[in-house]
C-alpha atoms as a printed R data frame, in Angstrom:
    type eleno elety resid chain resno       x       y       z
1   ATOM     1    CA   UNK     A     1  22.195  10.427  -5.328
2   ATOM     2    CA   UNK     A     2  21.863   7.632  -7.555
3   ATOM     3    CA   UNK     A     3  19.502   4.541  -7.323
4   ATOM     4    CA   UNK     A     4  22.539   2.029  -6.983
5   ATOM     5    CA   UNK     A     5  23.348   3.942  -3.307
6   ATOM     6    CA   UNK     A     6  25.423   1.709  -0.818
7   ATOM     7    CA   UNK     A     7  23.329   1.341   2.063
8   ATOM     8    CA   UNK     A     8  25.483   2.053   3.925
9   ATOM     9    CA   UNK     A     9  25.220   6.326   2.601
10  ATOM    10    CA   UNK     A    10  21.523   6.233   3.165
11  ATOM    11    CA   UNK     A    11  20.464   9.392   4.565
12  ATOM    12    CA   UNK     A    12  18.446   8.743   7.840
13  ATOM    13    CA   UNK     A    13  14.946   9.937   6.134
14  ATOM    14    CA   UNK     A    14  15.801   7.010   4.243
15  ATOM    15    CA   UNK     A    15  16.761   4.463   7.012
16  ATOM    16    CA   UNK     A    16  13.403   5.656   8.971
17  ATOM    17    CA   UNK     A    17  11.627   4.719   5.619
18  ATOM    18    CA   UNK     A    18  13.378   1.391   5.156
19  ATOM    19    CA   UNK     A    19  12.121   0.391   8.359
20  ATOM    20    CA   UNK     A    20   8.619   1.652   7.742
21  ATOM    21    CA   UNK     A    21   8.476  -0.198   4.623
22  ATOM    22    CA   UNK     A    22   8.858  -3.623   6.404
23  ATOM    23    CA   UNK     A    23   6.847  -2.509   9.499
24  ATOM    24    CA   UNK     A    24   4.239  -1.924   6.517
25  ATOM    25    CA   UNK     A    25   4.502  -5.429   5.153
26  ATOM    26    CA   UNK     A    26   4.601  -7.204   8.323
27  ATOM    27    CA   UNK     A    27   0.903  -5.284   8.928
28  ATOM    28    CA   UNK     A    28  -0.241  -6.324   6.020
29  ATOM    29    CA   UNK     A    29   0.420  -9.844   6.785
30  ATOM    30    CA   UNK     A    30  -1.548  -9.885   9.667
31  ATOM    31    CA   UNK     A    31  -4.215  -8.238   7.317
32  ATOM    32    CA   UNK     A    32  -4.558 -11.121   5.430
33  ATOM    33    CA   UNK     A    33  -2.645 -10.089   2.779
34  ATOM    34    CA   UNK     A    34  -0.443 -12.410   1.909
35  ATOM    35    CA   UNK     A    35   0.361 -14.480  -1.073
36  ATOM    36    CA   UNK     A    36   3.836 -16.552  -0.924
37  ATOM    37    CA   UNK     A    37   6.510 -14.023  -1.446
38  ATOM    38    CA   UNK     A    38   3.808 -11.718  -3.762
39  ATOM    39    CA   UNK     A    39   2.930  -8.177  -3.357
40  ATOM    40    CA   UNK     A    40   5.058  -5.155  -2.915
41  ATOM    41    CA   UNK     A    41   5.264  -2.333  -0.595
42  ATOM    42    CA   UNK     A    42   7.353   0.700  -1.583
43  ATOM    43    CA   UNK     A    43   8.186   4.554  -0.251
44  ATOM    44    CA   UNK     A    44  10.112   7.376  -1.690
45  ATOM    45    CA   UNK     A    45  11.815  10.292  -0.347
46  ATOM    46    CA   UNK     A    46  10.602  13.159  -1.506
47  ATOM    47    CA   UNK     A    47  12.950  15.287  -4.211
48  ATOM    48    CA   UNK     A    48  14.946  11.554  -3.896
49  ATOM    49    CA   UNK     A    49  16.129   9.588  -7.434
50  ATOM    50    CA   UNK     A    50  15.086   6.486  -5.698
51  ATOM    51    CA   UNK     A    51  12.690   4.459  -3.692
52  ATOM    52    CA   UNK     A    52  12.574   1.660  -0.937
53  ATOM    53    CA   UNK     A    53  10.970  -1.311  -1.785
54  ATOM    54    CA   UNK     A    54  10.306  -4.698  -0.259
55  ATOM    55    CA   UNK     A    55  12.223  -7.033  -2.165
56  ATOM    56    CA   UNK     A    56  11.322 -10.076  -4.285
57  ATOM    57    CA   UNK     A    57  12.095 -12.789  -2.105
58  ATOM    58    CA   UNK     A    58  10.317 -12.202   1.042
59  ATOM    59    CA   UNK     A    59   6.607 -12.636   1.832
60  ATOM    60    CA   UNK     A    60   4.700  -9.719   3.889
61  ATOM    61    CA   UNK     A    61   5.527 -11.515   6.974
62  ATOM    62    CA   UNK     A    62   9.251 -12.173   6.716
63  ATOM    63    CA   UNK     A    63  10.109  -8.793   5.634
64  ATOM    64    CA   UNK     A    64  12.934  -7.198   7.664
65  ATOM    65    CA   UNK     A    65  14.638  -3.437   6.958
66  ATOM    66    CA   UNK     A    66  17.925  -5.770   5.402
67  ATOM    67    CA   UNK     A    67  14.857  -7.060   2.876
68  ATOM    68    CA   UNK     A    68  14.111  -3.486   1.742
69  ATOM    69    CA   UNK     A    69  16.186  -3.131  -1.085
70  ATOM    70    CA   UNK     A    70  16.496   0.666  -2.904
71  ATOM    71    CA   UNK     A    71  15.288   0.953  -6.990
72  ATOM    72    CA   UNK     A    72  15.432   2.929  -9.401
73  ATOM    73    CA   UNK     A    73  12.505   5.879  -9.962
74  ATOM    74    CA   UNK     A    74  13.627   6.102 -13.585
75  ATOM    75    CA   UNK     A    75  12.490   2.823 -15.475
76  ATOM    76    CA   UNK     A    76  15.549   3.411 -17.556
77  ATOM    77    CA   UNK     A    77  18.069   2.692 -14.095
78  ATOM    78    CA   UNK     A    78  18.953  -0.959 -13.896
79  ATOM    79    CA   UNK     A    79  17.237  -2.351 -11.034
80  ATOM    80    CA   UNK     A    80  18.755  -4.034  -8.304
81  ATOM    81    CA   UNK     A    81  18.829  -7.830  -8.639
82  ATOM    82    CA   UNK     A    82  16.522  -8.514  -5.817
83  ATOM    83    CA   UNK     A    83  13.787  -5.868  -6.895
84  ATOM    84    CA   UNK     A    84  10.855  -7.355  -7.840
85  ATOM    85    CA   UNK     A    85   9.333  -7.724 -10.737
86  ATOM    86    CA   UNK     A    86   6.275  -5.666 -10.280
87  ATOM    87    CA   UNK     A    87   8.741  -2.647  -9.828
88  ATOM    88    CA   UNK     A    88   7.046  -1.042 -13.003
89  ATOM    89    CA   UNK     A    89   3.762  -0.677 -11.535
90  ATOM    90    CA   UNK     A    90   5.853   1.611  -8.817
91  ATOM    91    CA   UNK     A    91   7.415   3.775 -11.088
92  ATOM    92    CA   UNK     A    92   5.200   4.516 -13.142
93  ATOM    93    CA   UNK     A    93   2.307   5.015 -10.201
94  ATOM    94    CA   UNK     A    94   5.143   7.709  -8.843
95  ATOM    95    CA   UNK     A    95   5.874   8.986 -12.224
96  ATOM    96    CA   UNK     A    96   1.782   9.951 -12.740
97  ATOM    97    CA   UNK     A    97   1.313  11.224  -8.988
98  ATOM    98    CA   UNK     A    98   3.537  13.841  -7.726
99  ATOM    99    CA   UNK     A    99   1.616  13.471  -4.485
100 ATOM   100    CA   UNK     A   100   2.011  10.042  -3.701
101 ATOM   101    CA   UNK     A   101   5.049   8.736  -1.441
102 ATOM   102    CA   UNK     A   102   3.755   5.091  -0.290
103 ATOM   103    CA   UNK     A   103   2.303   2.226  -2.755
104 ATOM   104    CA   UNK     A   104   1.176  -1.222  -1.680
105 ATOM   105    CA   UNK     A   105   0.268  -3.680  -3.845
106 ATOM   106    CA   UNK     A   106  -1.326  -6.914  -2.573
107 ATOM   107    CA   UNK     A   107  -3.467  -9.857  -4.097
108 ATOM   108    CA   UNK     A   108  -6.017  -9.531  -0.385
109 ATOM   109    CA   UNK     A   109  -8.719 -11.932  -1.181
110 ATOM   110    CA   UNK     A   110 -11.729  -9.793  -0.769
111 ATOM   111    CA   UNK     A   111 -10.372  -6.888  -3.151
112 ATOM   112    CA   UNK     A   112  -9.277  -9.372  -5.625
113 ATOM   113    CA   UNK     A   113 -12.614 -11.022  -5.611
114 ATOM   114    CA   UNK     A   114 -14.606  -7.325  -5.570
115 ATOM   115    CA   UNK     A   115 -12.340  -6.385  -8.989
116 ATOM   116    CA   UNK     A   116 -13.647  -9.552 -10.446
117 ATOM   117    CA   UNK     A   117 -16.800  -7.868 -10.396
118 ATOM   118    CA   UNK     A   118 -18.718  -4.685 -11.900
119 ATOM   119    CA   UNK     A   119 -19.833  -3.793  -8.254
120 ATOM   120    CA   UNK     A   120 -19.165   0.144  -7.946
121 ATOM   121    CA   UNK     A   121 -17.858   0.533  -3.959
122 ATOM   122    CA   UNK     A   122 -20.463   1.577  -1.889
123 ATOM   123    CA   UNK     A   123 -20.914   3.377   1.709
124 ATOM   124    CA   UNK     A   124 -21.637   0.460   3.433
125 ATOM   125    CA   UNK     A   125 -19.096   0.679   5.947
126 ATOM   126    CA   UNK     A   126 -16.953   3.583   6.980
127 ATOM   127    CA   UNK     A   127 -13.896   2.190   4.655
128 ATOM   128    CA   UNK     A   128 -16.648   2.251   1.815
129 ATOM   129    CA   UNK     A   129 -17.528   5.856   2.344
130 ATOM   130    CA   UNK     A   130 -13.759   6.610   1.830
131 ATOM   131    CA   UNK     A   131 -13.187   5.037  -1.388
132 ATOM   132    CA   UNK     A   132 -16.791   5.368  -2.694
133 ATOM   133    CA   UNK     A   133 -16.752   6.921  -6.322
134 ATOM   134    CA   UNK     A   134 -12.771   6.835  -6.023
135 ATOM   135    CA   UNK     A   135 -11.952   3.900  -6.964
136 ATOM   136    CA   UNK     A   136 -11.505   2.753 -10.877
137 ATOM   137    CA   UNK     A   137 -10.329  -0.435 -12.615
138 ATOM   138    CA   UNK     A   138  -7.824  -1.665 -14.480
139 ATOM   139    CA   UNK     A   139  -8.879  -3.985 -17.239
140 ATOM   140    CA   UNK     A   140  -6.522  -3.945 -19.740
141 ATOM   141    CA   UNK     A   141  -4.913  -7.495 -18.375
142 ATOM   142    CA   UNK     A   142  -4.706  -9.409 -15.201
143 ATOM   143    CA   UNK     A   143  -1.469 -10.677 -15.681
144 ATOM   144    CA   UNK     A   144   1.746  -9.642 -13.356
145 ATOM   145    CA   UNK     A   145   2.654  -5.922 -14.203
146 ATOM   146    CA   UNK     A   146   5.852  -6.327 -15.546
147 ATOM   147    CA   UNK     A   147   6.686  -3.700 -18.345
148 ATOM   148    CA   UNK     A   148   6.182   0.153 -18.072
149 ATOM   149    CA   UNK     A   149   3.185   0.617 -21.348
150 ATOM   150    CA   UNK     A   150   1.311  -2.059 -19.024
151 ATOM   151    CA   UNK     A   151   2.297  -0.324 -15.566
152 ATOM   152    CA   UNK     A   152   1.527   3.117 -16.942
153 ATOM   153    CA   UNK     A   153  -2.017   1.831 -18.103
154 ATOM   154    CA   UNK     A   154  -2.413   1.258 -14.072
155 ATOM   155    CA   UNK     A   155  -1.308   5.073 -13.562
156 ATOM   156    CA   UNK     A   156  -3.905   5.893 -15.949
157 ATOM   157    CA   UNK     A   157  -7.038   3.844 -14.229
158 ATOM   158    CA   UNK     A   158  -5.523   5.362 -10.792
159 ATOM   159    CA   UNK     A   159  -5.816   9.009 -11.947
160 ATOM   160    CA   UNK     A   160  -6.362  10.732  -9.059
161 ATOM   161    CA   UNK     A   161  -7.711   8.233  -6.791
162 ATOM   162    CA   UNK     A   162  -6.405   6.436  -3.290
163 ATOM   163    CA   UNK     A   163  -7.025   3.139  -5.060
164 ATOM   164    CA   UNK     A   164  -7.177   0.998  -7.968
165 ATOM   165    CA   UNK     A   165  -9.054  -2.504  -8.152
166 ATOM   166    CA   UNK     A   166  -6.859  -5.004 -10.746
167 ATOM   167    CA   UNK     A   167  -9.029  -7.025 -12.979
168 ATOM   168    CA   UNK     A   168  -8.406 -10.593 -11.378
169 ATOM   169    CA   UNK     A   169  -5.166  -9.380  -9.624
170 ATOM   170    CA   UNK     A   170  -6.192  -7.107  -6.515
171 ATOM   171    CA   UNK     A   171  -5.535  -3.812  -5.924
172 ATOM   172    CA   UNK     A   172  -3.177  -0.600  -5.799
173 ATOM   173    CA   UNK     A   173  -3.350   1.777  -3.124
174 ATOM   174    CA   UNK     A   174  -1.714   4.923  -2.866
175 ATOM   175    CA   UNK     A   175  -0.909   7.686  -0.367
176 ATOM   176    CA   UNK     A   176   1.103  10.783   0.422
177 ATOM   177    CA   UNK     A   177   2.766   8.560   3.063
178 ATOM   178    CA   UNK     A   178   3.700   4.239   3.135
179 ATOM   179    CA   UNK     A   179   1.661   5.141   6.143
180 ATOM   180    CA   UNK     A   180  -1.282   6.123   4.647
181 ATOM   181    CA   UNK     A   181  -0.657   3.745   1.771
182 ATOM   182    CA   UNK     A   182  -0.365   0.766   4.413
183 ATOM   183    CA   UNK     A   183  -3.568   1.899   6.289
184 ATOM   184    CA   UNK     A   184  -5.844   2.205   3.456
185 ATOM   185    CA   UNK     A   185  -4.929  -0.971   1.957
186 ATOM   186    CA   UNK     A   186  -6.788  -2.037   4.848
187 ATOM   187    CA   UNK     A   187  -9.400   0.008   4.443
188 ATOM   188    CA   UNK     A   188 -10.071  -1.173   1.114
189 ATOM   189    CA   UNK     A   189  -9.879  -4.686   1.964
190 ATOM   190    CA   UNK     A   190 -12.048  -4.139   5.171
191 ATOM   191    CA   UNK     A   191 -14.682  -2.125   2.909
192 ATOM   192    CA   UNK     A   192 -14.931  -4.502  -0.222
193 ATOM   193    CA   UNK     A   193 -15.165  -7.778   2.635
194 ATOM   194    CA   UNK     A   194 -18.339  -5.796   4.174
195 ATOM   195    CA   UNK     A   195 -19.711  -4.924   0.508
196 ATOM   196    CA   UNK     A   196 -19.361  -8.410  -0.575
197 ATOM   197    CA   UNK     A   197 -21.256  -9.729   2.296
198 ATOM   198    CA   UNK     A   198 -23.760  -6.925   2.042
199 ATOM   199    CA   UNK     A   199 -24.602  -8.410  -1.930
200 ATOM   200    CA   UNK     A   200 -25.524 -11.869  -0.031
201 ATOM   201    CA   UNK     A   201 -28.542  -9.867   2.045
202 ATOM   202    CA   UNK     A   202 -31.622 -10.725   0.411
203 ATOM   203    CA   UNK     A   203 -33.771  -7.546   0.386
204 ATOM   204    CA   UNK     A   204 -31.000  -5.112  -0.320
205 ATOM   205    CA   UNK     A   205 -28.850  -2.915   2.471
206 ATOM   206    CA   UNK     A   206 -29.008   0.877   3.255
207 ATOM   207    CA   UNK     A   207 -25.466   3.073   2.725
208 ATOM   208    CA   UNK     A   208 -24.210   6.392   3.990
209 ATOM   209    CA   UNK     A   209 -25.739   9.248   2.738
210 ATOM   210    CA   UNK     A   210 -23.439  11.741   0.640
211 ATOM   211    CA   UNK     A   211 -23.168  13.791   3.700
212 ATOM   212    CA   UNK     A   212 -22.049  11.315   5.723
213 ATOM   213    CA   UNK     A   213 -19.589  10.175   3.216
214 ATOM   214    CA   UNK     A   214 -17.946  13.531   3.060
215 ATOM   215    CA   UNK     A   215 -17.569  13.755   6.986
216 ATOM   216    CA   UNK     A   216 -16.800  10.383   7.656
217 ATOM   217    CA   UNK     A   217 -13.971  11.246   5.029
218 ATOM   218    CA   UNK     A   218 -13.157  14.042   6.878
219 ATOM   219    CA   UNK     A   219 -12.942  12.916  10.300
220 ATOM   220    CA   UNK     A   220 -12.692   9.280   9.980
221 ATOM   221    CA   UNK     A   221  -9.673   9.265   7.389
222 ATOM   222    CA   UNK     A   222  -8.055  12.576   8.080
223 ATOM   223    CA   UNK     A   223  -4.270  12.727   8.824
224 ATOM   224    CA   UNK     A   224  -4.644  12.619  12.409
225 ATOM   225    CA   UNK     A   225  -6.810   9.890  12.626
226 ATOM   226    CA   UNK     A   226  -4.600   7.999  10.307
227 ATOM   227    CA   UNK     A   227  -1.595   8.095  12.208
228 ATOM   228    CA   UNK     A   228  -3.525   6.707  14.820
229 ATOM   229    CA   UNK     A   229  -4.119   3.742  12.935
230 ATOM   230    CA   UNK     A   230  -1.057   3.261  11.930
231 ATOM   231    CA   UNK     A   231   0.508   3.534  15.029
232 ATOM   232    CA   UNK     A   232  -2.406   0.734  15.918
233 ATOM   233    CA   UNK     A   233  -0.790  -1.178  13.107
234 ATOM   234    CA   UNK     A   234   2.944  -1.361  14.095
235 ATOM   235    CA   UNK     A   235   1.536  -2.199  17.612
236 ATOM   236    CA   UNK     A   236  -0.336  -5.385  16.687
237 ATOM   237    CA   UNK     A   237   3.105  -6.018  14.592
238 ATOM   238    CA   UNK     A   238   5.550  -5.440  17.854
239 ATOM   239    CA   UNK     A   239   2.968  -7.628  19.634
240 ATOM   240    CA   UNK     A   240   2.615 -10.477  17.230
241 ATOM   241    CA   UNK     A   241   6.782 -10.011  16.265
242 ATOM   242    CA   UNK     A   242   9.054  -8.719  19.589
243 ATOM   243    CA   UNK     A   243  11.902  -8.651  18.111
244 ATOM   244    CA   UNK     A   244  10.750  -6.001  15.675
245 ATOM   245    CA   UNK     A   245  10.590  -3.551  18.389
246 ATOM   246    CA   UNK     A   246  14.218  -3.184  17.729
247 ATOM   247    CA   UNK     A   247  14.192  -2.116  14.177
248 ATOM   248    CA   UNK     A   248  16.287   1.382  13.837
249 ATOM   249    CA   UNK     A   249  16.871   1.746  17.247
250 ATOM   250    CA   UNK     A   250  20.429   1.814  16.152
251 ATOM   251    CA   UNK     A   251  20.056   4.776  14.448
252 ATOM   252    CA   UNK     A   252  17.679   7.355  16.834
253 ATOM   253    CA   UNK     A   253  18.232  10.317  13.909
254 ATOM   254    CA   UNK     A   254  16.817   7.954  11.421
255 ATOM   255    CA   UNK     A   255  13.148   9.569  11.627
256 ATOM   256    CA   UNK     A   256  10.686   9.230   8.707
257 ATOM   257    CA   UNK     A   257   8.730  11.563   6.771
258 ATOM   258    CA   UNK     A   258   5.255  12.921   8.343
């Protein structure tokens, strides 16, 4: 299967994840994560040559499935006209993490503003105690990521980690699902909003202790509980968006990955 696939021969793991991917971006929006047409969210299939990715024309809260347009893993594929330009930082994030099937990369205000900084992430919320000590940054420029040495310098200040803070450019957040991806890009916007208005306290502010960190990891953020938030997420979406309720009904089979 090659990256160039007609659409139309998308297998239905891949139809279910076209329509995630928008679903995805249209949640972000309402998460405050918009910037014009900016930011990028992307999913692969497993064992798949290829990805889906929300294409370069479309803001967070325009995206449709028709928007989600399929690129190339291998940097060395030419890319689909309307892929955008940030489709380095994708590959080479999926390249580096074997684990990883969702990335979303967004310019939200409050994570921009936190990678400005030298602030580690604390516990001071719940999101905090997720991301606390797992979280590095990417210094090397805060330009647009648009060649793979640059992209693969991200990959390298990810390592292992959910998330990356951008020197002056926001984040990267990562997950073994768009799902999870989607849902902690959230989190980390939610937990570096809270931190930043913790700094303001005069007199300092308490966090979690390291047990608390682990369980709140545990129960808090664990698989379950994040599909619950997702679902939360495409609710708010249908809500805000009706007619979205009727993305990939056409195609019942067309059932994403877990």
């Amino acid at each position: 299967m090659t990256a160039r696939l007609d659409e139309a021969r998308l297998p239905p793991v891949a139809l279910g994840l076209r329509v995630q991917v928008a679903l995805a971006s249209r949640s972000l929006s309402l998460g405050g994560h918009d910037d014009f047409n900016q930011g990028q969210v992307s999913a692969r299939v497993p064992g798949a040559d290829y990805m889906l990715i929300k294409g370069a024309l479309k803001g967070f809260d325009e995206c449709t499935p028709e928007d989600v347009v399929v690129a190339p893993l291998d940097p060395d594929v030419p890319a689909p006209p309307l892929a955008p330009p940030e489709l380095p930082l994708h590959q080479a994030v999926y390249a580096a993490r074997p684990d990883v099937n969702g990335v979303v990369h967004s310019h939200a205000p409050h994570t921009l503003v936190f990678g400005a900084t030298d602030l580690p992430l604390r516990p001071v919320s719940h999101e905090g105690a997720y991301f606390e000590q797992r979280t590095g940054r990417f210094t090397m420029t805060s330009n647009t990521i648009l060649d793979m040495v640059t992209a693969r310098g991200v990959a390298d200040a990810l390592g292992g980690d959910p998330a990356v803070l951008l020197r002056n450019h926001g984040g990267v957040v990562v997950g073994r699902s768009v799902r999870h991806a989607t849902v902690h890009a959230h989190t980390l916007e939610r937990a570096c909003r809270l931190q930043l208005m913790a700094e303001q306290v005069p007199g300092g502010y308490h966090t979690s202790t390291p047990a608390d960190v682990l369980a709140k990891r545990e129960f808090i953020y664990g698989d379950l509980a994040v599909r619950s938030y997702w679902d939360h997420c495409v609710g708010r979406v249908r809500r805000t968006w009706p007619d979205t309720a009727e993305w990939g009904r056409r195609r019942p089979s067309a059932t994403p990955q877990p």
